[in-house]
Amino acid sequence: MKKILALSFVLGFIGCSWLFDQPKYKLGDCITPTDPISSWYGEYARVDDFSGSAYVLWFPNYKSNTAIFMKTIIESDTKKVKGTNCAS
């Protein structure tokens, strides 16, 4: 019984932590970096997907080596801008 209770507690905690760690950006948001040392500083990206700890970005003009970026970096070093900046 104690094992079932402990497992229920752990699963409940994991489920609740997901509720409090929602992504900053939603699908379709247009973002730009705020850190001048970012490889795509001065460019724009559209959020195409979010998967747990990473964003998938689409760049209308910038040629990136990857489309997958860590959530912590994107959320701390970018800001949301007008969607027209991400028009192709």
mmCIF file of C-alpha atoms in Angstrom:
data_model
loop_
_atom_site.group_PDB
_atom_site.id
_atom_site.type_symbol
_atom_site.label_atom_id
_atom_site.label_comp_id
_atom_site.label_asym_id
_atom_site.label_seq_id
_atom_site.Cartn_x
_atom_site.Cartn_y
_atom_site.Cartn_z
ATOM 1 C CA MET A 1 0.000 0.000 0.000
ATOM 2 C CA LYS A 2 2.855 2.397 0.807
ATOM 3 C CA LYS A 3 4.393 1.761 -2.629
ATOM 4 C CA ILE A 4 1.130 2.593 -4.369
ATOM 5 C CA LEU A 5 0.756 5.761 -2.308
ATOM 6 C CA ALA A 6 4.340 6.817 -3.055
ATOM 7 C CA LEU A 7 3.911 6.122 -6.775
ATOM 8 C CA SER A 8 0.659 8.099 -6.820
ATOM 9 C CA PHE A 9 2.405 11.020 -5.129
ATOM 10 C CA VAL A 10 5.285 11.006 -7.649
ATOM 11 C CA LEU A 11 2.959 10.792 -10.648
ATOM 12 C CA GLY A 12 0.769 13.547 -9.219
ATOM 13 C CA PHE A 13 3.791 15.776 -8.664
ATOM 14 C CA ILE A 14 5.017 15.240 -12.233
ATOM 15 C CA GLY A 15 1.575 16.046 -13.615
ATOM 16 C CA CYS A 16 1.251 19.194 -11.505
ATOM 17 C CA SER A 17 4.754 20.414 -12.329
ATOM 18 C CA TRP A 18 3.816 20.315 -16.018
ATOM 19 C CA LEU A 19 0.919 22.669 -15.270
ATOM 20 C CA PHE A 20 3.276 25.221 -13.733
ATOM 21 C CA ASP A 21 5.959 24.953 -16.436
ATOM 22 C CA GLN A 22 3.902 25.957 -19.449
ATOM 23 C CA PRO A 23 5.775 27.327 -22.486
ATOM 24 C CA LYS A 24 6.141 31.093 -22.710
ATOM 25 C CA TYR A 25 5.248 31.107 -26.414
ATOM 26 C CA LYS A 26 2.428 29.418 -28.273
ATOM 27 C CA LEU A 27 2.358 27.966 -31.778
ATOM 28 C CA GLY A 28 2.474 30.676 -34.424
ATOM 29 C CA ASP A 29 4.112 33.314 -32.202
ATOM 30 C CA CYS A 30 6.817 35.372 -33.881
ATOM 31 C CA ILE A 31 9.927 35.955 -31.759
ATOM 32 C CA THR A 32 13.294 37.669 -32.003
ATOM 33 C CA PRO A 33 16.437 37.368 -29.860
ATOM 34 C CA THR A 34 17.280 40.035 -27.304
ATOM 35 C CA ASP A 35 20.878 38.905 -26.763
ATOM 36 C CA PRO A 36 23.293 40.496 -29.285
ATOM 37 C CA ILE A 37 25.572 37.436 -29.193
ATOM 38 C CA SER A 38 22.763 35.186 -30.449
ATOM 39 C CA SER A 39 23.553 33.652 -33.837
ATOM 40 C CA TRP A 40 20.234 34.904 -35.220
ATOM 41 C CA TYR A 41 20.200 38.342 -33.549
ATOM 42 C CA GLY A 42 18.262 40.822 -35.702
ATOM 43 C CA GLU A 43 16.268 38.002 -37.322
ATOM 44 C CA TYR A 44 12.825 36.548 -36.633
ATOM 45 C CA ALA A 45 11.446 33.070 -36.061
ATOM 46 C CA ARG A 46 7.970 31.564 -35.858
ATOM 47 C CA VAL A 47 7.227 28.973 -33.186
ATOM 48 C CA ASP A 48 6.185 25.871 -35.128
ATOM 49 C CA ASP A 49 6.154 23.335 -32.285
ATOM 50 C CA PHE A 50 6.931 22.835 -28.627
ATOM 51 C CA SER A 51 8.033 19.554 -27.141
ATOM 52 C CA GLY A 52 8.625 19.480 -23.384
ATOM 53 C CA SER A 53 11.999 21.187 -23.165
ATOM 54 C CA ALA A 54 12.489 22.487 -26.705
ATOM 55 C CA TYR A 55 10.967 24.814 -29.261
ATOM 56 C CA VAL A 56 10.901 24.107 -32.980
ATOM 57 C CA LEU A 57 11.399 27.359 -34.873
ATOM 58 C CA TRP A 58 10.946 28.347 -38.513
ATOM 59 C CA PHE A 59 13.015 31.221 -39.877
ATOM 60 C CA PRO A 60 11.634 33.227 -42.825
ATOM 61 C CA ASN A 61 15.049 34.682 -43.786
ATOM 62 C CA TYR A 62 17.776 33.267 -41.560
ATOM 63 C CA LYS A 63 19.520 30.015 -42.564
ATOM 64 C CA SER A 64 19.881 28.087 -39.327
ATOM 65 C CA ASN A 65 21.752 24.802 -38.874
ATOM 66 C CA THR A 66 18.964 23.589 -36.599
ATOM 67 C CA ALA A 67 15.296 24.180 -35.962
ATOM 68 C CA ILE A 68 15.304 22.860 -32.389
ATOM 69 C CA PHE A 69 16.207 25.197 -29.522
ATOM 70 C CA MET A 70 16.224 24.625 -25.751
ATOM 71 C CA LYS A 71 13.248 26.106 -23.898
ATOM 72 C CA THR A 72 15.398 27.788 -21.241
ATOM 73 C CA ILE A 73 17.474 29.683 -23.811
ATOM 74 C CA ILE A 74 14.559 30.722 -26.013
ATOM 75 C CA GLU A 75 12.438 31.907 -23.104
ATOM 76 C CA SER A 76 15.225 33.893 -21.442
ATOM 77 C CA ASP A 77 16.813 35.502 -24.528
ATOM 78 C CA THR A 78 13.889 36.322 -26.856
ATOM 79 C CA LYS A 79 10.768 38.442 -27.011
ATOM 80 C CA LYS A 80 7.495 38.212 -28.906
ATOM 81 C CA VAL A 81 7.055 40.585 -31.870
ATOM 82 C CA LYS A 82 4.407 41.281 -34.500
ATOM 83 C CA GLY A 83 3.497 38.252 -36.590
ATOM 84 C CA THR A 84 4.083 40.186 -39.798
ATOM 85 C CA ASN A 85 7.830 39.935 -39.085
ATOM 86 C CA CYS A 86 7.571 36.185 -39.683
ATOM 87 C CA ALA A 87 5.737 36.392 -43.002
ATOM 88 C CA SER A 88 7.522 34.561 -45.767
#
